[in-house]
Amino acid sequence: MTYPESRIERVEVLILDVPTIRPHQLSVATMRQQNMVLVRIRCGDGIVGWGEASTIGGLAYGEESPESMRANIETYMVPILAGADAANPAARMNDLRSRLQGNRFALCALETALFDAQARRLGVPLSALFGGRVRDSLPIAWTLASGDTARDIDEAERMLDLRRHNVFKLKIGKRPVRADAAHVAAIKRALGDRASVRVDVNQAWSETDAVLGMRLLHDAGADLVEQPIAAANHDGMRRLRAMNLVPLMADEALHGPLDAFRLAAGRAADVFAVKITQSGGLTGAQHVAAIAQAADVALYGGTMLEGAIGTIASAQLFATFPSLAWGTELFGPLLLTEEILATPLEYADFALRLPAGPGLGIELDDDKIARLRRRT
Ligand SMILES: O=C(O)C[C@H]1C=CC(=O)O1
Ligand SMILES: [Mn+2]
């Protein structure tokens, strides 16, 4: 059934290349810019919805790149959506998922844009379409990833002074395990009880490395270890968790509800880093959270270092989770040198405040977007 007034008239993919405020060093890539993938859906009733599907370091982190997302959306997904009713996001996503394999990130961008448009149409915040908010602000961690211990300590002190962040995630895994553990210990020693210090290894360790790493990180005072070993090694994750040294968080191992079910059933993680992109969209991420809740796995609101659109879309969903024991890391826009919103997101008192307006609750700066947009 198609309602002509809310039919999908146009779907555009925009890639924005925005420099980061400093190099962001992960074990898999060093980011000097973020290549934001934005989707804009224009509907016959004049409503416009936005979505985002940014990833990290081209193909270094995941199996979709900004360029592949644009090609796949334009070539295979737009023809399925064109002319169909935008007022039913579930039906549109079912049309896509029943005819396409994979492409979680690209589908996330489209689903977000459809939900943004529909929430605007109804005059409610996007969170209302996922059951409503249980909180209006979210705790925000910051990642220390300059590659230099002294610089990381300075950066953390600045964040504490500004009351912007008091939870720090350290990117490790590039250096030998003992050197990384010494880096973590030095930062924790400097910050003491004023901050929570956590690490993300981004799969860099073998299980043998990780057995040593878990012990050293426990002694260093780390509160959480994220994805120390290969995403596919669920049995290894279960064994590391059973060491009972530092709580273990699954990140790259979690590609949506099926992985959530397997990890939960195998008791392979204490915490899930829920990401809307990795889950194939807002609905998939909501299902990941429901599985975690049923299995007594704690939740953390993760990011792919998206800009403002993906960040606030994630925030709209995470605000509906009954429990979010480990907070979130929705700081992506703060890592970028350019603001793409007419009114920037509100970060203060170690938290992100959710906007109250309809849909995503943000307005984009069209001139900025036109200036940053990649021309091919
Ligand atoms: O968690 C990741 O693996 C990706 C990302 C999220 C925060 C950050 O600094 O990197
Ligand atoms: Mn991670």
PDB file of C-alpha atoms in Angstrom, residues 9 15 52 100 139 146 153 220 240 258 294 337 343 360 372:
ATOM      1  CA  GLU A   9      11.071  10.737  -3.473  1.00  0.00           C
ATOM      2  CA  ILE A  15      30.485  11.437   2.146  1.00  0.00           C
ATOM      3  CA  GLU A  52      24.677   7.933   9.215  1.00  0.00           C
ATOM      4  CA  LEU A 100      19.929  -8.210   0.208  1.00  0.00           C
ATOM      5  CA  PRO A 139      27.351   9.434  30.658  1.00  0.00           C
ATOM      6  CA  SER A 146      47.373   9.853  21.082  1.00  0.00           C
ATOM      7  CA  ILE A 153      47.588  12.063  30.930  1.00  0.00           C
ATOM      8  CA  ALA A 220      47.274  -1.819  36.699  1.00  0.00           C
ATOM      9  CA  LEU A 240      39.308 -15.075  29.664  1.00  0.00           C
ATOM     10  CA  LEU A 258      22.510 -13.579  16.541  1.00  0.00           C
ATOM     11  CA  ALA A 294      17.460 -11.364  29.487  1.00  0.00           C
ATOM     12  CA  THR A 337      37.482  19.743  13.833  1.00  0.00           C
ATOM     13  CA  THR A 343      23.261  24.103  17.278  1.00  0.00           C
ATOM     14  CA  LEU A 360      16.746  13.068  15.875  1.00  0.00           C
ATOM     15  CA  LEU A 372      32.720  19.364   3.521  1.00  0.00           C
TER      16      LEU A 372
END
